[in-house]
């Protein structure tokens, strides 16, 4: 890596240079972000995952910049046009935009009007006119040549203006001046197209109605609005432009380039006007669109990633015996019973909301299965007929200790039709698989949701309008972070869960499952080294995140890395105790002076982590599980009334507010202005997906299926 890049990363992220160098070195060695932030705190200065990720992202960005720099230098060299001054400018370019501006005059391009004029021999005339020290008409006479296609003096002057216009548009100073104007004063405007106003498109175009006549400064436009406008434009319902005042743009070029008092000035003025209208303004609009889109995409991806993290880290109910129901009206509710490990015990179909006879039959069956399989909790999907099925279960008079819980089933149908589901349940159809997924989500949301493409979980904002590669990378990193934060039980984890463990991936995850199937449960962590293709380097990356419950060495069930076992053993030995004694006795732990165990590669941050693990071995960082009960009298949007106070669960957080499920099959919106009695810049400051909230119904628009809610204390 270019050593200057180390300094740049350090300065831009405000991270000490030595820590940046350590992170970059570890990344180059193949270390993962969770491993670096958890087990290399001494080297990184205890940088958390967010900062290590920031270093990684900027490092990759600078590598791409250097790669592009090399390509540009090679291209200009091959043209024989690379002088020392240009080389210095290219080497000093700090952004991709600066690089591309420098490269623009040398960039191979399709034939333009200016190039056509050059081929007609008009370049010398263009330079003379641009110098504004000649009579352009007298000069143009010399360039009239019918054989070259220059039929008249006006043809010669027009060709010269085309050349000047292109030179202006490729000039770095001109581009920066116009770019600055666009950045400061561009206005984004949208108008309804004829297609939007056509009767046959009325319903489809309705969602863009707010932007049929919209205008605002582009620099202040919210990201979600940018994405909505561009989507409307793509769907041909909106015509969008992003421009500053045209006269101001033209005036900037005139003031920079036109010298008064010269006969040639009029030609330069015409060329500058043409350059702005035909070349620079469209180019800068395209560039600004890209900047606005990138900013909006980054914000949308950030929101999606933040929501996904909250959903994946939802509190688990834990190892309980579960009955799960995937509700339906005509097709009935698919019912499954699962044991404490999530193993399918039985499946059936009941019809609790069709007729009284079927309802009585369903009630008898549920009671029998609850008793037979010692059911401790009932999970009900929150889709079609979910509230009706919930009411049916609650009316059965089951033991009060059995919790009845509505489970968000977003993505369950995606899982049930997936290859993973077919591998898990080859002898069952998609309805059974969907019900099992609902039950397992209640037991351990993380272990179940990793089986689904994160984009299908339903917590995104304009997810189909953003860069899909960037979205996939960001969400993949979130899943990896959550899996490694919680830790994975080596002997029960699915291949899908294992593949997100630091250093593993799909191939090694399958190899671990195969080894487990052939040899039985892993007895200790170091047995991982017997797995095909899992060598010492991978073992170093993954071992600390894998747990073995009930292992002979109690440290194998903690987040203490095997490379630190000797240190913990020394602690125990110094106290004339065993490692198990250290874990079980707080008195013994209080006697440990961790400063005594500091060494060249082991500092206080890691030693403090070790002590936390000894105190709570394999602790789960997720919140405690809590249930939310919806109002039994409210099941449809038509049941809602202005002023109602209801229980709800936050399902999605966006830049403009939060969506809340109140049990009517249509989430309501709490606008950012109704989240608190103070100013809120980012809704994530006060709410997160999965959070139970109390809301007040402010407005109900049944026609557009819009529910306006508030959680602001002053509204209650």
XYZ file of C-alpha atoms in Angstrom:
716
model
C 0.000 0.000 0.000
C 1.127 3.557 -0.790
C 2.523 4.820 2.554
C 0.840 8.194 1.956
C -2.471 6.353 2.204
C -1.718 5.343 5.797
C -1.403 9.031 6.679
C -4.559 9.893 4.771
C -6.599 7.203 6.552
C -5.198 8.372 9.880
C -6.077 12.020 9.178
C -9.518 11.433 7.673
C -10.671 9.024 10.379
C -8.761 10.672 13.244
C -7.122 7.376 14.221
C -3.461 7.166 15.351
C -1.124 6.233 12.495
C 0.310 3.167 14.261
C -3.183 1.759 14.773
C -4.073 2.342 11.117
C -0.914 0.520 10.035
C -1.763 -2.377 12.366
C -5.313 -2.720 11.009
C -4.155 -2.542 7.379
C -1.458 -5.136 8.045
C -3.977 -7.494 9.674
C -6.443 -7.010 6.801
C -3.682 -7.821 4.307
C -2.977 -11.010 6.248
C -6.613 -12.056 5.796
C -7.900 -11.211 9.276
C -11.627 -10.455 9.567
C -13.116 -7.316 11.078
C -14.717 -9.186 14.049
C -11.393 -10.913 14.810
C -9.375 -7.686 14.611
C -11.748 -5.705 16.842
C -12.175 -8.515 19.401
C -8.768 -10.163 19.652
C -6.193 -7.598 18.489
C -7.028 -4.668 20.767
C -3.420 -4.062 21.766
C -2.393 -3.544 18.133
C -5.406 -1.445 17.157
C -5.733 0.678 20.269
C -9.061 -1.037 21.069
C -10.755 0.165 17.877
C -14.318 -1.150 17.710
C -15.896 -2.825 14.663
C -17.259 0.462 13.340
C -13.807 2.060 13.222
C -12.070 -1.055 11.893
C -14.748 -1.200 9.171
C -14.142 2.464 8.365
C -10.404 1.796 7.973
C -11.158 -1.223 5.777
C -13.590 0.738 3.567
C -11.268 3.712 3.070
C -8.332 1.358 2.476
C -10.259 -0.383 -0.328
C -11.350 2.958 -1.766
C -7.758 4.222 -1.879
C -6.574 0.995 -3.503
C -9.179 1.531 -6.240
C -8.007 5.140 -6.607
C -4.372 4.043 -7.007
C -5.385 1.369 -9.502
C -7.264 3.943 -11.591
C -4.287 6.339 -11.311
C -1.978 3.694 -12.808
C -4.423 3.025 -15.659
C -4.681 6.737 -16.506
C -0.917 7.266 -16.431
C -0.411 4.282 -18.726
C -3.058 5.530 -21.176
C -1.589 9.062 -21.399
C 1.944 7.636 -21.693
C 0.875 5.494 -24.643
C -0.440 8.653 -26.316
C 2.972 10.281 -25.800
C 1.400 13.201 -23.926
C 2.559 12.627 -20.319
C 4.870 15.443 -19.201
C 6.306 15.944 -15.728
C 3.785 18.644 -14.751
C 0.812 16.450 -15.639
C 2.386 13.495 -13.851
C 2.744 15.538 -10.660
C -0.921 16.625 -10.852
C -2.118 13.039 -11.391
C 0.006 11.769 -8.489
C -1.416 14.506 -6.254
C -5.073 13.860 -7.168
C -6.858 12.898 -3.945
C -10.231 11.890 -5.368
C -11.571 9.944 -8.304
C -13.251 13.105 -9.569
C -9.934 15.027 -9.650
C -8.329 12.137 -11.514
C -11.097 11.956 -14.109
C -11.017 15.733 -14.670
C -7.277 15.559 -15.396
C -7.777 12.594 -17.708
C -10.727 14.061 -19.606
C -8.737 15.843 -22.381
C -6.830 12.594 -23.074
C -9.694 10.159 -22.664
C -10.592 8.243 -25.833
C -14.123 9.258 -26.826
C -16.542 8.798 -29.682
C -16.330 11.341 -32.486
C -17.547 14.769 -31.391
C -18.278 18.017 -33.204
C -15.015 19.434 -31.889
C -13.000 16.429 -33.101
C -14.663 16.676 -36.527
C -13.597 20.316 -36.699
C -10.024 19.411 -35.727
C -9.944 16.863 -38.567
C -10.983 19.657 -40.929
C -7.857 21.552 -39.890
C -9.650 24.228 -37.830
C -7.696 23.854 -34.557
C -5.209 26.682 -35.333
C -8.151 28.992 -36.060
C -9.753 28.025 -32.732
C -6.551 28.875 -30.821
C -6.209 32.256 -32.572
C -9.825 33.180 -31.837
C -9.570 32.016 -28.218
C -6.509 34.271 -27.755
C -8.890 37.124 -28.699
C -6.216 39.159 -30.521
C -7.434 38.800 -34.085
C -10.263 39.565 -36.475
C -12.011 36.164 -36.634
C -13.550 36.769 -40.071
C -10.203 37.650 -41.679
C -8.567 34.631 -40.014
C -11.402 32.310 -41.056
C -10.964 33.113 -44.741
C -7.697 31.143 -44.772
C -9.484 27.996 -43.548
C -12.286 27.779 -46.091
C -11.640 24.511 -47.959
C -14.487 22.753 -49.737
C -12.425 19.545 -50.044
C -12.285 19.366 -46.242
C -15.965 20.204 -45.870
C -15.438 23.829 -44.828
C -17.775 25.492 -47.319
C -17.781 29.036 -45.975
C -16.380 31.502 -43.449
C -19.337 30.717 -41.167
C -18.525 26.988 -41.406
C -14.961 27.749 -40.340
C -16.088 29.936 -37.434
C -18.696 27.360 -36.319
C -16.053 24.599 -36.334
C -13.649 26.790 -34.355
C -16.388 27.503 -31.797
C -17.030 23.747 -31.453
C -13.339 23.193 -30.694
C -13.291 26.070 -28.165
C -16.493 24.801 -26.519
C -14.926 21.360 -25.974
C -11.671 22.822 -24.680
C -13.658 24.900 -22.176
C -15.649 21.854 -21.062
C -12.417 19.878 -20.539
C -10.619 22.650 -18.677
C -10.233 21.830 -14.978
C -10.801 25.413 -13.789
C -13.963 25.812 -15.888
C -15.324 22.505 -14.683
C -14.635 23.362 -11.051
C -16.353 26.738 -11.384
C -19.496 25.239 -12.921
C -19.392 22.270 -10.549
C -19.278 24.641 -7.585
C -22.353 26.460 -8.922
C -24.263 23.177 -9.259
C -23.260 22.080 -5.758
C -24.309 25.410 -4.233
C -27.354 26.436 -6.205
C -28.791 23.526 -8.204
C -32.539 23.072 -7.758
C -34.210 19.709 -8.146
C -37.538 19.962 -9.957
C -40.024 17.254 -10.824
C -43.151 17.395 -12.950
C -45.773 14.796 -13.777
C -45.381 13.230 -17.216
C -48.272 12.590 -19.603
C -48.070 8.913 -18.631
C -48.622 9.814 -14.949
C -51.791 11.722 -15.778
C -53.227 9.041 -18.065
C -56.322 7.297 -16.656
C -54.857 3.809 -17.119
C -51.851 4.716 -14.920
C -53.737 6.613 -12.219
C -53.347 3.896 -9.569
C -49.676 3.133 -10.322
C -48.727 6.806 -10.406
C -50.617 7.681 -7.200
C -47.626 6.982 -4.967
C -45.691 9.730 -6.788
C -48.507 12.289 -6.492
C -46.603 14.343 -3.895
C -43.895 15.044 -6.498
C -46.057 15.942 -9.513
C -45.030 19.576 -9.028
C -42.037 19.624 -6.713
C -39.106 22.006 -6.356
C -36.384 22.303 -3.696
C -32.639 23.016 -3.405
C -30.816 19.836 -4.411
C -28.323 20.158 -1.561
C -31.126 19.991 1.004
C -33.129 17.152 -0.561
C -33.487 14.198 1.813
C -32.044 10.900 0.620
C -35.363 9.049 0.675
C -36.884 11.810 -1.485
C -34.037 11.578 -4.009
C -34.607 7.819 -4.325
C -38.357 8.321 -4.683
C -37.911 10.980 -7.392
C -35.452 8.856 -9.353
C -37.766 5.859 -9.084
C -40.665 7.945 -10.417
C -38.443 9.074 -13.275
C -37.443 5.474 -14.045
C -41.095 4.457 -14.058
C -41.743 7.341 -16.506
C -44.212 9.085 -14.178
C -41.911 12.020 -13.327
C -39.659 14.319 -15.337
C -36.769 15.363 -13.092
C -34.165 18.072 -13.673
C -31.326 19.229 -11.405
C -29.950 22.559 -12.562
C -29.000 26.003 -11.217
C -30.098 29.181 -12.998
C -28.778 28.871 -16.564
C -27.884 32.551 -16.957
C -25.718 32.426 -13.838
C -23.808 29.431 -15.198
C -23.219 31.089 -18.559
C -22.164 34.322 -16.838
C -19.503 32.460 -14.824
C -17.851 31.240 -18.032
C -18.174 34.639 -19.751
C -16.484 36.400 -16.840
C -13.663 33.833 -16.755
C -13.032 33.591 -20.489
C -14.295 36.556 -22.485
C -12.104 39.651 -22.880
C -13.983 42.789 -23.800
C -12.853 44.976 -26.672
C -11.667 42.195 -28.980
C -13.412 41.369 -32.274
C -12.967 37.683 -31.390
C -14.731 38.082 -28.047
C -18.147 37.564 -29.575
C -17.050 34.176 -30.972
C -15.580 33.127 -27.620
C -18.774 34.264 -25.905
C -20.870 32.132 -28.264
C -18.540 29.155 -27.717
C -18.699 29.556 -23.919
C -22.509 29.732 -24.016
C -22.620 26.608 -26.173
C -20.105 24.868 -23.919
C -22.301 25.476 -20.885
C -25.630 24.551 -22.478
C -24.548 21.587 -24.600
C -21.635 20.126 -22.637
C -20.952 21.353 -19.121
C -24.499 21.670 -17.753
C -25.568 18.156 -18.864
C -22.252 16.720 -17.621
C -22.519 18.432 -14.253
C -26.161 17.443 -13.877
C -25.197 13.814 -14.524
C -22.330 14.132 -12.043
C -24.528 15.775 -9.388
C -27.190 13.131 -9.900
C -24.494 10.551 -9.210
C -23.353 12.379 -6.070
C -26.916 12.762 -4.770
C -27.733 9.150 -5.597
C -24.570 7.876 -3.909
C -25.353 9.907 -0.790
C -28.972 8.716 -0.783
C -27.907 5.109 -1.354
C -25.355 5.297 1.456
C -28.007 6.631 3.818
C -30.542 3.983 2.760
C -27.963 1.198 3.126
C -26.931 2.568 6.535
C -30.558 2.582 7.697
C -31.124 -0.930 6.319
C -27.955 -2.210 8.009
C -28.912 -0.588 11.317
C -32.408 -2.106 11.183
C -31.044 -5.500 10.198
C -28.676 -5.466 13.172
C -31.563 -4.803 15.553
C -33.688 -7.571 14.011
C -30.853 -10.119 14.060
C -30.083 -9.255 17.671
C -33.736 -9.526 18.728
C -34.067 -11.207 22.126
C -34.346 -15.004 21.866
C -36.982 -16.858 23.854
C -34.415 -19.642 24.198
C -34.687 -23.413 24.324
C -38.420 -23.873 24.903
C -40.846 -26.407 23.478
C -42.767 -24.452 20.860
C -46.008 -24.789 18.941
C -45.858 -22.623 15.808
C -48.757 -21.633 13.575
C -48.573 -20.185 10.070
C -52.134 -18.794 9.804
C -54.486 -18.750 6.856
C -58.236 -18.471 6.157
C -59.347 -20.835 3.398
C -56.191 -22.996 3.461
C -56.162 -23.238 7.263
C -53.282 -22.747 9.666
C -50.238 -25.003 9.359
C -49.291 -26.194 12.842
C -45.947 -27.632 13.971
C -44.488 -28.625 17.340
C -40.760 -28.245 18.019
C -38.582 -29.485 20.863
C -36.059 -27.359 22.781
C -33.496 -27.699 19.968
C -35.979 -26.708 17.260
C -36.399 -30.265 15.976
C -39.729 -30.897 14.237
C -41.885 -33.294 16.299
C -45.213 -33.187 14.475
C -47.078 -31.171 11.840
C -50.772 -30.791 11.050
C -53.317 -28.355 9.592
C -56.174 -26.810 11.556
C -59.063 -24.546 10.461
C -59.820 -22.254 13.419
C -61.428 -19.372 11.501
C -63.651 -21.038 8.869
C -66.668 -22.581 10.664
C -67.757 -23.378 14.220
C -67.425 -27.121 13.570
C -63.866 -26.772 12.240
C -63.046 -24.384 15.073
C -64.094 -26.947 17.727
C -62.024 -29.604 15.946
C -59.011 -27.275 15.871
C -59.407 -26.447 19.564
C -59.390 -30.115 20.551
C -56.314 -30.802 18.440
C -54.366 -27.837 19.857
C -55.164 -28.822 23.457
C -54.070 -32.424 22.812
C -50.786 -31.413 21.171
C -49.994 -28.849 23.858
C -50.373 -31.507 26.539
C -48.651 -34.324 24.626
C -45.565 -32.284 23.682
C -45.413 -30.223 26.885
C -45.602 -26.960 24.900
C -44.201 -23.908 26.715
C -44.939 -21.148 24.171
C -47.027 -20.648 21.022
C -45.689 -18.643 18.053
C -48.177 -17.238 15.541
C -47.167 -15.652 12.229
C -48.356 -12.062 11.911
C -49.604 -12.381 8.310
C -53.061 -13.145 6.927
C -55.476 -14.376 9.632
C -52.778 -13.916 12.280
C -54.861 -11.827 14.684
C -57.879 -14.114 14.277
C -55.709 -17.163 15.001
C -54.197 -15.407 18.019
C -57.685 -14.717 19.412
C -58.673 -18.354 18.830
C -55.639 -19.595 20.812
C -56.232 -17.132 23.649
C -59.831 -18.309 24.012
C -58.773 -21.950 24.552
C -58.089 -21.454 28.267
C -54.571 -22.877 28.090
C -52.253 -22.722 31.087
C -51.303 -19.118 31.873
C -47.619 -20.055 31.786
C -47.855 -20.647 28.005
C -47.011 -17.379 26.262
C -48.834 -16.660 22.988
C -46.558 -14.501 20.826
C -47.031 -12.900 17.419
C -43.914 -13.411 15.274
C -42.931 -11.269 12.297
C -43.006 -13.709 9.381
C -41.311 -11.476 6.766
C -39.154 -13.684 4.574
C -40.551 -16.989 5.919
C -41.965 -17.822 2.482
C -38.558 -17.058 0.930
C -36.904 -19.492 3.352
C -39.539 -22.212 2.874
C -38.924 -22.279 -0.905
C -35.125 -22.129 -0.588
C -32.497 -24.801 -1.149
C -31.566 -24.604 2.551
C -35.143 -25.434 3.592
C -35.313 -28.302 1.106
C -32.089 -29.719 2.538
C -33.419 -29.411 6.110
C -36.885 -30.805 5.353
C -36.759 -32.830 2.115
C -39.965 -34.736 3.017
C -42.105 -31.711 3.890
C -43.756 -29.047 1.757
C -43.250 -25.297 1.953
C -46.134 -24.768 4.394
C -44.482 -26.985 7.027
C -41.096 -25.344 6.467
C -42.662 -21.888 6.868
C -44.306 -22.819 10.169
C -41.053 -24.317 11.489
C -39.239 -21.093 10.564
C -41.797 -19.028 12.524
C -41.285 -21.213 15.611
C -37.514 -21.154 15.365
C -37.503 -17.376 14.949
C -39.100 -17.128 18.350
C -36.499 -19.450 19.904
C -33.433 -17.838 18.290
C -34.040 -15.111 15.683
C -30.376 -14.886 14.686
C -29.896 -18.606 14.008
C -33.029 -18.684 11.834
C -32.798 -15.355 10.029
C -29.268 -16.018 8.717
C -30.877 -18.618 6.447
C -32.712 -15.866 4.563
C -31.316 -13.276 2.159
C -31.145 -10.167 4.386
C -32.985 -8.176 1.700
C -36.055 -10.384 2.270
C -36.358 -9.642 5.984
C -38.401 -6.504 5.286
C -36.527 -3.750 7.100
C -35.137 -1.810 4.124
C -35.761 1.649 2.700
C -35.952 1.767 -1.117
C -33.774 -1.348 -1.087
C -34.388 -2.122 -4.762
C -33.293 1.385 -5.795
C -29.796 1.272 -4.306
C -26.489 -0.214 -5.435
C -27.098 -3.934 -4.989
C -23.412 -4.862 -4.644
C -22.882 -2.232 -1.944
C -26.092 -3.287 -0.186
C -25.108 -6.972 -0.207
C -21.629 -6.189 1.156
C -22.992 -3.983 3.930
C -25.693 -6.428 4.997
C -23.274 -9.357 4.811
C -20.950 -7.493 7.136
C -23.823 -6.862 9.576
C -24.764 -10.555 9.625
C -21.117 -11.511 10.191
C -20.832 -8.950 12.990
C -24.000 -10.164 14.767
C -23.128 -13.851 14.478
C -19.652 -13.311 15.914
C -20.878 -10.951 18.631
C -23.313 -13.573 19.934
C -21.077 -16.580 19.302
C -22.036 -19.921 17.799
C -22.598 -23.297 19.435
C -20.275 -25.533 17.397
C -22.155 -28.786 17.910
C -25.648 -27.589 16.979
C -25.156 -24.722 14.498
C -26.406 -25.027 10.924
C -24.014 -24.681 7.998
C -25.661 -21.355 7.160
C -24.918 -19.971 10.627
C -21.375 -21.360 10.666
C -20.495 -19.767 7.337
C -20.724 -16.309 8.923
C -18.243 -17.188 11.670
C -14.971 -15.284 11.303
C -12.665 -16.975 8.785
C -14.982 -19.825 7.747
C -17.304 -19.280 4.761
C -19.643 -21.775 3.026
C -17.089 -24.472 2.127
C -15.511 -24.814 5.583
C -18.940 -24.575 7.233
C -20.070 -27.631 5.233
C -16.802 -29.417 6.057
C -17.464 -28.845 9.778
C -20.995 -30.263 9.450
C -19.655 -33.294 7.542
C -16.961 -33.888 10.172
C -19.584 -33.572 12.934
C -21.896 -36.043 11.182
C -19.101 -38.580 10.713
C -17.305 -38.230 14.059
C -19.960 -37.021 16.463
C -19.907 -33.781 18.506
C -16.672 -31.832 18.887
C -15.130 -32.522 22.287
C -12.767 -29.525 22.276
C -11.976 -26.528 20.128
C -8.653 -27.856 18.849
C -10.530 -30.727 17.182
C -11.420 -28.130 14.554
C -7.896 -28.584 13.191
C -8.944 -32.090 12.106
C -11.576 -30.650 9.738
C -10.421 -30.851 6.102
C -8.960 -27.542 4.820
C -9.236 -25.861 8.225
C -5.633 -24.918 9.011
C -3.947 -22.942 11.809
C -4.653 -19.526 10.235
C -8.390 -20.189 9.893
C -8.435 -21.748 13.373
C -6.940 -18.536 14.763
C -9.707 -16.500 13.096
C -12.688 -18.666 14.068
C -11.925 -20.487 17.335
C -12.821 -17.691 19.757
C -16.282 -17.300 18.251
C -17.215 -20.993 18.450
C -18.519 -22.441 21.725
C -18.688 -26.027 22.975
C -21.250 -26.332 25.744
C -20.180 -28.861 28.376
C -16.617 -29.186 27.051
C -13.941 -30.730 29.235
C -12.050 -27.412 29.186
C -14.554 -24.820 30.488
C -12.837 -22.103 28.429
C -14.081 -23.829 25.270
C -17.574 -22.547 26.113
C -16.422 -18.931 26.463
C -15.198 -16.151 24.180
C -11.658 -16.498 25.568
C -9.404 -17.225 22.583
C -7.352 -20.453 22.767
C -4.189 -18.367 22.360
C -4.931 -16.993 25.864
C -5.660 -20.290 27.611
C -2.124 -20.380 29.035
C -2.672 -16.982 30.654
C -5.913 -18.098 32.316
C -4.262 -21.348 33.437
C -1.456 -19.285 34.986
C -4.016 -17.164 36.831
C -5.603 -20.305 38.255
C -2.252 -21.871 39.124
C -1.099 -18.718 40.940
C -4.210 -18.980 43.137
C -3.763 -22.742 43.559
C -7.120 -23.296 41.876
C -8.516 -24.709 38.655
C -9.909 -22.741 35.712
C -13.369 -24.038 36.676
C -12.837 -22.611 40.170
C -12.048 -19.173 38.673
C -15.296 -19.255 36.738
C -17.422 -20.330 39.682
C -15.860 -18.165 42.401
C -16.135 -14.375 42.358
C -13.916 -14.267 45.476
C -11.084 -15.965 43.579
C -11.505 -13.622 40.610
C -11.245 -10.595 42.886
C -7.799 -11.819 43.962
C -6.465 -11.701 40.383
C -4.200 -8.709 39.675
C -4.408 -8.556 35.877
C -1.469 -6.117 35.621
C 0.759 -9.050 36.569
C -0.087 -10.815 33.297
C 0.633 -7.937 30.926
C 3.233 -8.901 28.320
C 4.565 -7.612 24.996
C 1.533 -8.878 23.039
C -1.038 -9.004 25.847
C -2.343 -5.804 27.373
C -5.028 -4.656 29.776
C -7.856 -4.460 27.146
C -7.654 -8.205 26.389
C -7.098 -9.112 30.048
C -10.207 -7.126 31.001
C -12.176 -9.022 28.332
C -10.913 -12.312 29.775
C -12.096 -11.310 33.259
C -15.567 -10.436 31.901
C -15.775 -13.851 30.265
C -14.744 -15.636 33.449
C -17.497 -13.749 35.262
C -20.203 -14.631 32.689
C -18.930 -17.419 30.452
C -20.398 -17.356 26.928
C -22.701 -14.466 27.889
C -25.381 -13.566 25.345
C -25.260 -9.826 24.521
C -28.892 -9.749 23.339
C -31.660 -8.056 25.330
C -34.071 -9.912 27.587
C -37.182 -11.290 25.851
C -40.459 -9.408 26.419
C -43.923 -9.929 24.972
C -46.364 -7.413 23.471
C -50.134 -7.887 23.425
C -52.212 -6.151 20.758
C -55.691 -4.759 21.438
C -58.148 -7.642 20.842
C -60.811 -5.222 19.532
C -58.551 -3.951 16.727
C -57.809 -6.377 13.882
C -58.308 -4.371 10.668
C -57.570 -0.823 9.516
C -61.318 -0.100 9.639
C -61.256 -0.816 13.398
C -58.898 2.115 14.032
C -60.213 5.414 15.356
C -58.440 8.734 15.777
C -57.226 9.150 19.343
C -56.893 5.421 20.138
C -53.951 4.459 22.373
C -52.489 1.100 21.298
C -49.578 -1.236 21.935
C -47.302 -1.705 18.951
C -43.968 -3.072 17.802
C -41.523 -1.069 15.675
C -40.982 -3.008 12.441
C -38.827 -0.635 10.413
C -36.907 2.588 10.994
C -36.292 4.995 8.096
C -34.798 8.443 7.680
C -38.265 9.991 7.855
C -39.713 8.044 10.785
C -40.624 4.585 12.062
C -43.198 2.015 10.994
C -45.148 0.317 13.771
C -47.249 -2.861 13.725
C -50.432 -2.367 15.772
C -51.984 -5.675 14.683
C -54.039 -4.585 11.644
C -51.921 -6.110 8.816
C -50.813 -2.610 7.786
C -47.997 -0.827 9.583
C -48.600 2.738 10.684
C -46.041 5.527 10.297
C -44.700 7.580 13.179
C -43.220 10.563 11.344
C -39.869 11.768 12.683
C -41.638 14.897 14.003
C -43.848 12.695 16.221
C -41.107 10.560 17.760
C -40.246 12.905 20.624
C -40.923 16.345 22.059
C -37.412 17.415 21.017
C -35.789 17.752 17.611
C -34.762 14.357 16.204
C -32.256 14.246 13.340
C -32.060 10.462 13.104
C -35.071 8.327 14.166
C -32.646 5.571 15.217
C -31.725 7.821 18.158
C -35.033 6.946 19.855
C -36.461 3.766 18.277
C -35.240 0.465 16.847
C -36.914 -2.490 15.082
C -38.485 -4.936 17.522
C -39.004 -2.261 20.193
C -42.382 -2.363 21.999
C -44.023 1.085 21.959
C -47.291 2.728 22.968
C -48.777 4.777 20.109
C -51.626 7.192 19.552
C -53.624 7.039 16.319
C -53.482 10.516 14.752
C -55.090 9.904 11.355
C -56.379 7.000 9.240
C -56.598 7.187 5.424
C -58.378 3.945 4.463
C -58.340 4.698 0.731
C -54.532 5.040 0.584
C -54.037 2.563 3.453
C -52.058 5.088 5.465
C -52.043 5.173 9.256
C -50.466 8.134 11.031
C -49.280 7.454 14.590
C -47.447 9.289 17.354
C -45.321 8.277 20.314
C -44.603 11.885 21.312
C -45.517 12.309 25.000
C -47.204 15.676 24.421
C -49.685 14.047 21.989
C -51.030 11.734 24.693
